[in-house]
Amino acid sequence: MCRANFRPAGDSNKLMGHLNFQENPYIAIWETTRACDLACLHCRAEAIKWRHPLELTTQESVQLIDQISQCGKPLFVLTGGDPMKRVDLMELIGYAVQTGLRVAMTPSGTPLMTRQAVTQLKDVGLSRLAVSLDGSTGNIHDRFRQVPGSYGWTMDCIKYAHEVSLPIQINTAVSRHNLHDLPALADLLLTMSITLWSVFFLVPTGRGKAEDGISADDYERVFQFLVDLYLKAPFDIKTTAAPHYRRVLLQRLKDIPAQQCPKKLLQAGPIARAAGVNEGRGFLFISHTGEIYPSGFLPISAGNIRRNSLIDVYRNSPLFRDLRDTSKLKGKCGVCEFKKVCSGSRARAYAMTGDYLAEEPFCSYIPRNLCLAESAKADASRAENALPASRSHAALQRLHTQNP
């Protein structure tokens, strides 16, 4: 059955805040290392405890930072593995800040995140610490991270960040293991002073398994829950690998009278300045060995910074250009009225079908055009079925006339 739908009003450039994702990324993420002391169930990087011998050297890392700073000064995020496993981390953050980049980092919840380490991060100019928290209790979180004690280390890290006024973002990976716990986790986050809750939805790549994901209907329920929370929470909420959350935001915006619409919803990042960001579209990922990907969850290399210009790959590689061209989307994503702000998870489409342009596998929304086509098909079917019946009735009348 077709659901109520809403066509985004206005020019898509207005929704996207006039950012030109054809030219520059909105966010650049660098996988500083694959090394990590955790063994998370969903780990995209399939992290290991030791550093790869072909990791970018300090000098190569500096050159990468120079290239990123020439990409329109995107938000620069250091991830892993665990960035704290790099001995040159503080030096590299300091250098990136000097080039004018706003730097964030996603460390692992391990004993490496000491009070001293957090203070150093603040002192070298880190803008935000993005900490993973996957449950409201230690049992849930540690089961997900596969190392007892990770929950406690994570909560300590948050406390240390508050002590030095370093803004905290919470990252949560949603799966069947913690879906039931989201309300309790949200209640916990409401007691913390955080700037953003970034909710990740599982992509079956790396250690992530398709059977650990949630259903398309569960996605919709979580989206509605997140919007409800967003309207009352003191922090922002965004999703990763679930751009169809933006559709739900727009649909909810439509249902609120203009005079009652919270300013916060009108300014929501997913439907304002960052609208339309997706793999390869305003988004850039560099692996620990320099491979250039549209996303860490879409591990198809378009080049390597050891031999290619980063900005040239982003602007001109066929892979990145394909991902930014919504006219190439297939299935219902290709005809959806929300494709300019959503376009589905290209990473999940690739992981599930082998085609990064295929429709989003876990979206239950039926686009307006498909609704109209289904309705027309149903009308035609009813008319076709009615025609033989009328002919049969006429034939019976003739038989009755001929055989009184």
mmCIF file of C-alpha atoms in Angstrom:
data_model
loop_
_atom_site.group_PDB
_atom_site.id
_atom_site.type_symbol
_atom_site.label_atom_id
_atom_site.label_comp_id
_atom_site.label_asym_id
_atom_site.label_seq_id
_atom_site.Cartn_x
_atom_site.Cartn_y
_atom_site.Cartn_z
ATOM 1 C CA MET A 1 0.000 0.000 0.000
ATOM 2 C CA CYS A 2 1.305 3.440 -0.895
ATOM 3 C CA ARG A 3 2.203 5.672 2.045
ATOM 4 C CA ALA A 4 1.569 9.383 2.359
ATOM 5 C CA ASN A 5 4.324 11.221 0.615
ATOM 6 C CA PHE A 6 5.718 14.693 0.390
ATOM 7 C CA ARG A 7 7.593 16.346 -2.426
ATOM 8 C CA PRO A 8 10.443 18.523 -1.125
ATOM 9 C CA ALA A 9 9.612 22.123 -1.896
ATOM 10 C CA GLY A 10 12.000 24.600 -3.430
ATOM 11 C CA ASP A 11 15.347 24.413 -5.118
ATOM 12 C CA SER A 12 17.630 21.587 -3.989
ATOM 13 C CA ASN A 13 20.529 24.029 -3.827
ATOM 14 C CA LYS A 14 18.660 25.941 -1.114
ATOM 15 C CA LEU A 15 18.216 22.723 0.835
ATOM 16 C CA MET A 16 21.943 22.111 0.492
ATOM 17 C CA GLY A 17 22.971 25.569 1.582
ATOM 18 C CA HIS A 18 24.617 26.321 -1.775
ATOM 19 C CA LEU A 19 27.467 23.881 -1.092
ATOM 20 C CA ASN A 20 28.836 22.504 -4.351
ATOM 21 C CA PHE A 21 29.522 18.833 -3.760
ATOM 22 C CA GLN A 22 30.683 18.464 -7.351
ATOM 23 C CA GLU A 23 33.752 20.518 -6.478
ATOM 24 C CA ASN A 24 34.581 19.862 -2.826
ATOM 25 C CA PRO A 25 33.701 17.425 -0.057
ATOM 26 C CA TYR A 26 31.808 18.556 3.023
ATOM 27 C CA ILE A 27 33.641 16.028 5.172
ATOM 28 C CA ALA A 28 36.920 14.117 4.751
ATOM 29 C CA ILE A 29 37.632 11.107 6.922
ATOM 30 C CA TRP A 30 41.082 9.607 7.311
ATOM 31 C CA GLU A 31 41.557 6.106 8.653
ATOM 32 C CA THR A 32 44.820 6.863 10.446
ATOM 33 C CA THR A 33 45.487 3.193 11.266
ATOM 34 C CA ARG A 34 43.773 -0.180 11.394
ATOM 35 C CA ALA A 35 45.337 -0.931 14.762
ATOM 36 C CA CYS A 36 42.888 -1.150 17.665
ATOM 37 C CA ASP A 37 42.668 -2.992 20.986
ATOM 38 C CA LEU A 38 38.941 -3.698 20.597
ATOM 39 C CA ALA A 39 37.285 -6.370 18.437
ATOM 40 C CA CYS A 40 33.888 -4.823 17.663
ATOM 41 C CA LEU A 41 31.220 -7.038 16.113
ATOM 42 C CA HIS A 42 30.420 -4.521 13.374
ATOM 43 C CA CYS A 43 33.941 -3.236 12.649
ATOM 44 C CA ARG A 44 34.151 -1.935 9.101
ATOM 45 C CA ALA A 45 37.960 -1.884 9.211
ATOM 46 C CA GLU A 46 38.342 -5.431 10.608
ATOM 47 C CA ALA A 47 40.813 -3.810 12.973
ATOM 48 C CA ILE A 48 43.795 -5.699 14.346
ATOM 49 C CA LYS A 49 46.092 -5.027 17.294
ATOM 50 C CA TRP A 50 49.152 -4.007 15.310
ATOM 51 C CA ARG A 51 49.831 -1.274 12.777
ATOM 52 C CA HIS A 52 50.082 -2.113 9.092
ATOM 53 C CA PRO A 53 53.617 -1.793 7.671
ATOM 54 C CA LEU A 54 52.283 0.162 4.669
ATOM 55 C CA GLU A 55 50.433 2.781 6.724
ATOM 56 C CA LEU A 56 51.024 6.357 5.650
ATOM 57 C CA THR A 57 54.223 7.685 7.204
ATOM 58 C CA THR A 58 54.284 10.925 9.141
ATOM 59 C CA GLN A 59 55.543 12.812 6.087
ATOM 60 C CA GLU A 60 52.942 11.231 3.815
ATOM 61 C CA SER A 61 50.292 12.090 6.406
ATOM 62 C CA VAL A 62 51.398 15.735 6.366
ATOM 63 C CA GLN A 63 51.119 15.723 2.579
ATOM 64 C CA LEU A 64 47.629 14.224 2.855
ATOM 65 C CA ILE A 65 46.600 16.988 5.262
ATOM 66 C CA ASP A 66 47.918 19.575 2.797
ATOM 67 C CA GLN A 67 45.769 18.041 0.062
ATOM 68 C CA ILE A 68 42.681 17.950 2.285
ATOM 69 C CA SER A 69 43.121 21.603 3.220
ATOM 70 C CA GLN A 70 43.010 22.394 -0.508
ATOM 71 C CA CYS A 71 39.604 20.674 -0.860
ATOM 72 C CA GLY A 72 37.621 23.657 0.371
ATOM 73 C CA LYS A 73 38.495 23.157 4.054
ATOM 74 C CA PRO A 74 36.113 20.264 4.801
ATOM 75 C CA LEU A 75 35.487 18.932 8.270
ATOM 76 C CA PHE A 76 38.451 16.611 8.891
ATOM 77 C CA VAL A 77 37.810 13.488 10.960
ATOM 78 C CA LEU A 78 40.516 11.128 12.202
ATOM 79 C CA THR A 79 39.298 7.574 12.645
ATOM 80 C CA GLY A 80 40.674 4.059 12.688
ATOM 81 C CA GLY A 81 41.157 1.478 14.070
ATOM 82 C CA ASP A 82 42.135 3.674 16.937
ATOM 83 C CA PRO A 83 43.977 6.911 16.097
ATOM 84 C CA MET A 84 45.561 6.775 19.565
ATOM 85 C CA LYS A 85 47.723 3.895 18.315
ATOM 86 C CA ARG A 86 49.714 6.383 16.200
ATOM 87 C CA VAL A 87 52.665 7.909 18.054
ATOM 88 C CA ASP A 88 52.613 10.981 15.796
ATOM 89 C CA LEU A 89 48.904 11.706 16.380
ATOM 90 C CA MET A 90 49.279 14.917 18.386
ATOM 91 C CA GLU A 91 51.768 16.293 15.883
ATOM 92 C CA LEU A 92 49.443 15.591 12.975
ATOM 93 C CA ILE A 93 46.393 17.120 14.671
ATOM 94 C CA GLY A 94 48.401 20.233 15.483
ATOM 95 C CA TYR A 95 49.556 20.511 11.883
ATOM 96 C CA ALA A 96 46.040 20.075 10.498
ATOM 97 C CA VAL A 97 44.732 22.803 12.808
ATOM 98 C CA GLN A 98 47.506 25.126 11.605
ATOM 99 C CA THR A 99 46.355 24.643 8.002
ATOM 100 C CA GLY A 100 42.908 25.921 9.007
ATOM 101 C CA LEU A 101 41.102 22.584 9.223
ATOM 102 C CA ARG A 102 38.500 21.857 11.882
ATOM 103 C CA VAL A 103 39.587 18.486 13.272
ATOM 104 C CA ALA A 104 37.510 15.833 15.040
ATOM 105 C CA MET A 105 38.572 12.377 16.164
ATOM 106 C CA THR A 106 36.917 9.027 16.915
ATOM 107 C CA PRO A 107 39.068 7.159 19.459
ATOM 108 C CA SER A 108 38.340 3.711 20.817
ATOM 109 C CA GLY A 109 37.128 3.205 24.379
ATOM 110 C CA THR A 110 40.367 1.791 25.767
ATOM 111 C CA PRO A 111 42.847 2.656 28.557
ATOM 112 C CA LEU A 112 44.752 4.785 26.008
ATOM 113 C CA MET A 113 42.192 7.563 26.517
ATOM 114 C CA THR A 114 43.654 8.854 29.751
ATOM 115 C CA ARG A 115 42.954 12.244 31.322
ATOM 116 C CA GLN A 116 46.392 13.374 30.123
ATOM 117 C CA ALA A 117 45.704 12.213 26.552
ATOM 118 C CA VAL A 118 42.373 14.053 26.407
ATOM 119 C CA THR A 119 44.009 17.206 27.749
ATOM 120 C CA GLN A 120 46.720 16.951 25.075
ATOM 121 C CA LEU A 121 44.088 16.587 22.369
ATOM 122 C CA LYS A 122 42.386 19.727 23.585
ATOM 123 C CA ASP A 123 45.711 21.597 23.767
ATOM 124 C CA VAL A 124 46.742 20.769 20.177
ATOM 125 C CA GLY A 125 43.429 22.120 18.880
ATOM 126 C CA LEU A 126 41.059 19.183 18.476
ATOM 127 C CA SER A 127 37.537 20.580 17.931
ATOM 128 C CA ARG A 128 35.463 17.548 18.883
ATOM 129 C CA LEU A 129 35.835 14.066 20.323
ATOM 130 C CA ALA A 130 33.445 11.489 18.857
ATOM 131 C CA VAL A 131 33.112 8.585 21.278
ATOM 132 C CA SER A 132 31.314 5.319 20.571
ATOM 133 C CA LEU A 133 28.632 4.265 23.038
ATOM 134 C CA ASP A 134 26.488 1.337 21.952
ATOM 135 C CA GLY A 135 24.441 0.642 25.037
ATOM 136 C CA SER A 136 23.039 2.174 28.184
ATOM 137 C CA THR A 137 24.825 -0.447 30.284
ATOM 138 C CA GLY A 138 28.257 -2.012 30.382
ATOM 139 C CA ASN A 139 26.855 -5.436 29.489
ATOM 140 C CA ILE A 140 25.311 -4.239 26.232
ATOM 141 C CA HIS A 141 28.193 -1.995 25.183
ATOM 142 C CA ASP A 142 30.992 -4.409 26.079
ATOM 143 C CA ARG A 143 29.270 -7.304 24.319
ATOM 144 C CA PHE A 144 29.208 -5.183 21.183
ATOM 145 C CA ARG A 145 32.836 -4.092 21.566
ATOM 146 C CA GLN A 146 34.012 -7.576 22.636
ATOM 147 C CA VAL A 147 36.302 -6.274 25.389
ATOM 148 C CA PRO A 148 35.168 -6.138 29.033
ATOM 149 C CA GLY A 149 35.718 -2.703 30.537
ATOM 150 C CA SER A 150 35.251 -0.696 27.347
ATOM 151 C CA TYR A 151 32.074 0.920 28.702
ATOM 152 C CA GLY A 152 33.880 2.201 31.765
ATOM 153 C CA TRP A 153 36.811 3.526 29.750
ATOM 154 C CA THR A 154 34.369 5.260 27.403
ATOM 155 C CA MET A 155 32.518 6.948 30.253
ATOM 156 C CA ASP A 156 35.863 8.052 31.730
ATOM 157 C CA CYS A 157 36.831 9.550 28.373
ATOM 158 C CA ILE A 158 33.590 11.543 28.292
ATOM 159 C CA LYS A 159 34.242 12.792 31.822
ATOM 160 C CA TYR A 160 37.807 13.856 30.947
ATOM 161 C CA ALA A 161 36.549 15.714 27.867
ATOM 162 C CA HIS A 162 34.015 17.626 29.960
ATOM 163 C CA GLU A 163 36.767 18.598 32.380
ATOM 164 C CA VAL A 164 38.672 20.423 29.624
ATOM 165 C CA SER A 165 35.550 21.670 27.764
ATOM 166 C CA LEU A 166 36.227 19.511 24.714
ATOM 167 C CA PRO A 167 32.905 19.015 22.859
ATOM 168 C CA ILE A 168 31.651 15.421 22.844
ATOM 169 C CA GLN A 169 29.789 13.584 20.087
ATOM 170 C CA ILE A 170 28.340 10.144 20.742
ATOM 171 C CA ASN A 171 28.395 7.527 17.981
ATOM 172 C CA THR A 172 26.032 4.564 18.261
ATOM 173 C CA ALA A 173 25.853 1.613 15.880
ATOM 174 C CA VAL A 174 22.302 0.237 15.669
ATOM 175 C CA SER A 175 21.864 -3.489 15.218
ATOM 176 C CA ARG A 176 19.566 -6.235 16.423
ATOM 177 C CA HIS A 177 21.809 -6.508 19.492
ATOM 178 C CA ASN A 178 20.909 -3.086 20.871
ATOM 179 C CA LEU A 179 17.733 -1.997 19.079
ATOM 180 C CA HIS A 180 15.679 -2.608 22.222
ATOM 181 C CA ASP A 181 18.036 -0.422 24.265
ATOM 182 C CA LEU A 182 17.809 2.777 22.198
ATOM 183 C CA PRO A 183 15.206 4.475 24.468
ATOM 184 C CA ALA A 184 17.296 3.768 27.573
ATOM 185 C CA LEU A 185 20.442 4.965 25.806
ATOM 186 C CA ALA A 186 18.655 8.141 24.727
ATOM 187 C CA ASP A 187 17.625 8.772 28.332
ATOM 188 C CA LEU A 188 21.257 8.406 29.359
ATOM 189 C CA LEU A 189 22.429 10.826 26.658
ATOM 190 C CA LEU A 190 19.913 13.406 27.859
ATOM 191 C CA THR A 191 21.798 13.498 31.149
ATOM 192 C CA MET A 192 25.105 14.219 29.402
ATOM 193 C CA SER A 193 26.350 17.435 27.885
ATOM 194 C CA ILE A 194 26.894 16.327 24.290
ATOM 195 C CA THR A 195 26.728 18.227 21.007
ATOM 196 C CA LEU A 196 25.607 15.468 18.634
ATOM 197 C CA TRP A 197 24.267 11.927 18.595
ATOM 198 C CA SER A 198 25.429 10.228 15.411
ATOM 199 C CA VAL A 199 23.443 7.039 14.859
ATOM 200 C CA PHE A 200 25.093 4.486 12.574
ATOM 201 C CA PHE A 201 23.077 1.821 10.768
ATOM 202 C CA LEU A 202 24.846 -1.423 9.993
ATOM 203 C CA VAL A 203 26.397 -2.007 6.575
ATOM 204 C CA PRO A 204 27.448 -5.629 6.031
ATOM 205 C CA THR A 205 31.105 -4.980 5.282
ATOM 206 C CA GLY A 206 34.199 -5.855 7.284
ATOM 207 C CA ARG A 207 32.999 -7.728 10.353
ATOM 208 C CA GLY A 208 29.459 -6.429 9.934
ATOM 209 C CA LYS A 209 26.999 -9.207 9.086
ATOM 210 C CA ALA A 210 23.707 -8.788 7.258
ATOM 211 C CA GLU A 211 21.900 -10.931 9.834
ATOM 212 C CA ASP A 212 22.850 -8.459 12.567
ATOM 213 C CA GLY A 213 20.980 -5.635 10.834
ATOM 214 C CA ILE A 214 17.413 -4.512 11.448
ATOM 215 C CA SER A 215 14.400 -4.587 9.132
ATOM 216 C CA ALA A 216 13.202 -1.797 6.839
ATOM 217 C CA ASP A 217 10.194 -1.256 9.112
ATOM 218 C CA ASP A 218 12.533 -1.027 12.096
ATOM 219 C CA TYR A 219 14.456 1.685 10.257
ATOM 220 C CA GLU A 220 11.246 3.700 9.967
ATOM 221 C CA ARG A 221 10.424 3.211 13.638
ATOM 222 C CA VAL A 222 13.923 4.299 14.678
ATOM 223 C CA PHE A 223 13.735 7.356 12.393
ATOM 224 C CA GLN A 224 10.459 8.451 13.984
ATOM 225 C CA PHE A 225 11.939 7.887 17.428
ATOM 226 C CA LEU A 226 14.984 9.986 16.509
ATOM 227 C CA VAL A 227 12.868 12.868 15.196
ATOM 228 C CA ASP A 228 10.758 12.821 18.368
ATOM 229 C CA LEU A 229 13.928 12.972 20.436
ATOM 230 C CA TYR A 230 15.507 15.608 18.212
ATOM 231 C CA LEU A 231 12.624 17.996 18.791
ATOM 232 C CA LYS A 232 13.171 17.996 22.543
ATOM 233 C CA ALA A 233 16.864 17.159 22.995
ATOM 234 C CA PRO A 234 19.526 19.817 23.654
ATOM 235 C CA PHE A 235 21.801 18.133 21.107
ATOM 236 C CA ASP A 236 21.679 17.509 17.364
ATOM 237 C CA ILE A 237 21.012 14.100 15.832
ATOM 238 C CA LYS A 238 22.235 12.732 12.529
ATOM 239 C CA THR A 239 22.437 9.323 10.910
ATOM 240 C CA THR A 240 25.255 7.525 9.121
ATOM 241 C CA ALA A 241 24.519 5.006 6.351
ATOM 242 C CA ALA A 242 20.833 5.877 6.623
ATOM 243 C CA PRO A 243 20.183 9.005 4.543
ATOM 244 C CA HIS A 244 16.476 8.163 4.373
ATOM 245 C CA TYR A 245 16.238 9.692 7.857
ATOM 246 C CA ARG A 246 16.278 13.032 5.999
ATOM 247 C CA ARG A 247 13.062 12.051 4.231
ATOM 248 C CA VAL A 248 11.397 11.455 7.571
ATOM 249 C CA LEU A 249 12.631 14.845 8.805
ATOM 250 C CA LEU A 250 11.120 16.527 5.755
ATOM 251 C CA GLN A 251 7.850 14.649 6.141
ATOM 252 C CA ARG A 252 7.608 15.686 9.775
ATOM 253 C CA LEU A 253 8.450 19.273 8.840
ATOM 254 C CA LYS A 254 5.505 19.243 6.450
ATOM 255 C CA ASP A 255 3.150 18.113 9.217
ATOM 256 C CA ILE A 256 4.043 20.971 11.578
ATOM 257 C CA PRO A 257 2.362 24.345 10.966
ATOM 258 C CA ALA A 258 4.938 26.973 9.982
ATOM 259 C CA GLN A 259 4.229 29.141 13.021
ATOM 260 C CA GLN A 260 4.729 26.148 15.326
ATOM 261 C CA CYS A 261 7.738 24.622 13.597
ATOM 262 C CA PRO A 262 10.759 24.590 15.906
ATOM 263 C CA LYS A 263 13.658 26.637 14.598
ATOM 264 C CA LYS A 264 15.853 23.657 15.365
ATOM 265 C CA LEU A 265 14.016 21.484 12.840
ATOM 266 C CA LEU A 266 14.201 24.146 10.144
ATOM 267 C CA GLN A 267 17.954 24.367 10.678
ATOM 268 C CA ALA A 268 18.507 20.601 10.871
ATOM 269 C CA GLY A 269 21.839 19.735 9.298
ATOM 270 C CA PRO A 270 20.560 16.729 7.310
ATOM 271 C CA ILE A 271 18.069 18.947 5.469
ATOM 272 C CA ALA A 272 20.056 22.176 5.428
ATOM 273 C CA ARG A 273 23.767 22.743 4.959
ATOM 274 C CA ALA A 274 24.681 19.060 4.865
ATOM 275 C CA ALA A 275 21.657 17.910 2.861
ATOM 276 C CA GLY A 276 22.472 15.332 0.227
ATOM 277 C CA VAL A 277 25.815 14.272 1.723
ATOM 278 C CA ASN A 278 26.373 10.636 0.856
ATOM 279 C CA GLU A 279 29.114 8.303 -0.299
ATOM 280 C CA GLY A 280 31.248 10.231 -2.788
ATOM 281 C CA ARG A 281 28.865 13.169 -2.638
ATOM 282 C CA GLY A 282 30.261 15.651 -0.176
ATOM 283 C CA PHE A 283 31.970 12.688 1.492
ATOM 284 C CA LEU A 284 35.529 11.422 1.087
ATOM 285 C CA PHE A 285 37.448 8.634 2.848
ATOM 286 C CA ILE A 286 41.168 7.879 2.842
ATOM 287 C CA SER A 287 42.336 4.510 4.126
ATOM 288 C CA HIS A 288 45.360 3.816 6.320
ATOM 289 C CA THR A 289 47.348 2.910 3.209
ATOM 290 C CA GLY A 290 46.190 5.945 1.209
ATOM 291 C CA GLU A 291 43.375 4.398 -0.836
ATOM 292 C CA ILE A 292 40.710 6.936 -1.787
ATOM 293 C CA TYR A 293 37.179 5.664 -1.195
ATOM 294 C CA PRO A 294 33.740 7.305 -1.441
ATOM 295 C CA SER A 295 33.169 5.999 2.103
ATOM 296 C CA GLY A 296 34.757 3.605 4.532
ATOM 297 C CA PHE A 297 31.644 1.463 4.127
ATOM 298 C CA LEU A 298 32.033 1.475 0.324
ATOM 299 C CA PRO A 299 35.572 0.124 -0.096
ATOM 300 C CA ILE A 300 35.988 0.633 -3.827
ATOM 301 C CA SER A 301 39.214 2.484 -4.506
ATOM 302 C CA ALA A 302 39.260 5.342 -7.012
ATOM 303 C CA GLY A 303 42.969 6.026 -6.514
ATOM 304 C CA ASN A 304 45.701 6.401 -3.917
ATOM 305 C CA ILE A 305 47.123 9.601 -2.485
ATOM 306 C CA ARG A 306 50.638 8.214 -3.019
ATOM 307 C CA ARG A 307 50.122 8.550 -6.756
ATOM 308 C CA ASN A 308 46.943 10.583 -7.330
ATOM 309 C CA SER A 309 45.706 14.087 -6.560
ATOM 310 C CA LEU A 310 42.998 13.823 -3.927
ATOM 311 C CA ILE A 311 40.874 16.639 -5.303
ATOM 312 C CA ASP A 312 41.223 15.338 -8.863
ATOM 313 C CA VAL A 313 39.991 11.908 -7.805
ATOM 314 C CA TYR A 314 37.061 13.429 -5.919
ATOM 315 C CA ARG A 315 36.021 15.660 -8.803
ATOM 316 C CA ASN A 316 36.775 13.515 -11.833
ATOM 317 C CA SER A 317 36.951 9.791 -11.094
ATOM 318 C CA PRO A 318 34.118 7.852 -12.791
ATOM 319 C CA LEU A 319 33.204 6.240 -9.457
ATOM 320 C CA PHE A 320 32.721 9.526 -7.608
ATOM 321 C CA ARG A 321 30.941 11.106 -10.570
ATOM 322 C CA ASP A 322 28.551 8.162 -10.777
ATOM 323 C CA LEU A 323 27.730 8.448 -7.090
ATOM 324 C CA ARG A 324 26.931 12.156 -7.418
ATOM 325 C CA ASP A 325 24.690 11.651 -10.436
ATOM 326 C CA THR A 326 21.270 10.851 -9.019
ATOM 327 C CA SER A 327 19.910 10.257 -12.536
ATOM 328 C CA LYS A 328 21.875 6.986 -12.538
ATOM 329 C CA LEU A 329 20.178 5.587 -9.453
ATOM 330 C CA LYS A 330 18.221 2.413 -10.073
ATOM 331 C CA GLY A 331 15.010 0.929 -8.734
ATOM 332 C CA LYS A 332 12.766 3.052 -6.590
ATOM 333 C CA CYS A 333 15.675 5.309 -5.543
ATOM 334 C CA GLY A 334 15.902 6.415 -9.165
ATOM 335 C CA VAL A 335 12.314 7.688 -9.241
ATOM 336 C CA CYS A 336 12.038 8.879 -5.648
ATOM 337 C CA GLU A 337 11.129 12.530 -5.088
ATOM 338 C CA PHE A 338 13.590 12.620 -2.170
ATOM 339 C CA LYS A 339 16.632 11.409 -4.078
ATOM 340 C CA LYS A 340 18.343 14.816 -4.064
ATOM 341 C CA VAL A 341 18.490 14.869 -0.268
ATOM 342 C CA CYS A 342 18.658 11.116 0.283
ATOM 343 C CA SER A 343 19.571 8.736 -2.590
ATOM 344 C CA GLY A 344 19.799 5.809 -0.167
ATOM 345 C CA SER A 345 22.915 4.204 1.239
ATOM 346 C CA ARG A 346 25.122 3.453 -1.709
ATOM 347 C CA ALA A 347 27.373 1.397 0.564
ATOM 348 C CA ARG A 348 24.524 -0.854 1.691
ATOM 349 C CA ALA A 349 23.273 -1.214 -1.872
ATOM 350 C CA TYR A 350 26.754 -2.361 -2.921
ATOM 351 C CA ALA A 351 27.182 -4.683 0.060
ATOM 352 C CA MET A 352 23.803 -6.338 -0.506
ATOM 353 C CA THR A 353 23.631 -6.423 -4.319
ATOM 354 C CA GLY A 354 27.116 -5.746 -5.696
ATOM 355 C CA ASP A 355 25.770 -2.621 -7.449
ATOM 356 C CA TYR A 356 26.416 0.751 -5.802
ATOM 357 C CA LEU A 357 23.646 2.338 -7.876
ATOM 358 C CA ALA A 358 20.973 -0.169 -6.862
ATOM 359 C CA GLU A 359 18.043 0.910 -4.700
ATOM 360 C CA GLU A 360 18.449 1.135 -0.921
ATOM 361 C CA PRO A 361 17.685 -2.401 0.336
ATOM 362 C CA PHE A 362 16.192 -1.277 3.669
ATOM 363 C CA CYS A 363 13.782 1.490 2.777
ATOM 364 C CA SER A 364 10.058 0.750 2.988
ATOM 365 C CA TYR A 365 8.970 4.070 1.483
ATOM 366 C CA ILE A 366 7.169 3.909 -1.858
ATOM 367 C CA PRO A 367 7.997 6.961 -4.019
ATOM 368 C CA ARG A 368 5.227 9.150 -5.378
ATOM 369 C CA ASN A 369 5.770 8.068 -8.984
ATOM 370 C CA LEU A 370 5.565 4.388 -8.073
ATOM 371 C CA CYS A 371 2.388 5.057 -6.124
ATOM 372 C CA LEU A 372 0.844 6.683 -9.195
ATOM 373 C CA ALA A 373 2.037 3.826 -11.413
ATOM 374 C CA GLU A 374 0.613 1.217 -9.011
ATOM 375 C CA SER A 375 -2.692 3.054 -8.886
ATOM 376 C CA ALA A 376 -2.887 3.259 -12.689
ATOM 377 C CA LYS A 377 -2.011 -0.434 -12.982
ATOM 378 C CA ALA A 378 -4.712 -1.364 -10.485
ATOM 379 C CA ASP A 379 -7.298 0.710 -12.367
ATOM 380 C CA ALA A 380 -6.318 -0.968 -15.635
ATOM 381 C CA SER A 381 -6.539 -4.409 -14.026
ATOM 382 C CA ARG A 382 -10.021 -3.703 -12.665
ATOM 383 C CA ALA A 383 -11.187 -2.488 -16.057
ATOM 384 C CA GLU A 384 -9.746 -5.568 -17.788
ATOM 385 C CA ASN A 385 -11.426 -7.924 -15.316
ATOM 386 C CA ALA A 386 -14.731 -6.133 -15.692
ATOM 387 C CA LEU A 387 -14.743 -6.451 -19.509
ATOM 388 C CA PRO A 388 -14.994 -10.272 -19.749
ATOM 389 C CA ALA A 389 -17.710 -10.266 -17.116
ATOM 390 C CA SER A 390 -19.869 -7.895 -19.162
ATOM 391 C CA ARG A 391 -19.244 -9.998 -22.280
ATOM 392 C CA SER A 392 -20.293 -13.169 -20.410
ATOM 393 C CA HIS A 393 -23.492 -11.504 -19.266
ATOM 394 C CA ALA A 394 -24.323 -10.516 -22.839
ATOM 395 C CA ALA A 395 -23.634 -14.074 -24.036
ATOM 396 C CA LEU A 396 -25.972 -15.508 -21.407
ATOM 397 C CA GLN A 397 -28.682 -13.140 -22.518
ATOM 398 C CA ARG A 398 -28.283 -14.289 -26.139
ATOM 399 C CA LEU A 399 -28.493 -17.951 -25.077
ATOM 400 C CA HIS A 400 -31.661 -17.250 -23.148
ATOM 401 C CA THR A 401 -33.166 -15.487 -26.155
ATOM 402 C CA GLN A 402 -32.228 -18.349 -28.506
ATOM 403 C CA ASN A 403 -33.459 -21.024 -26.118
ATOM 404 C CA PRO A 404 -36.680 -19.828 -24.558
#
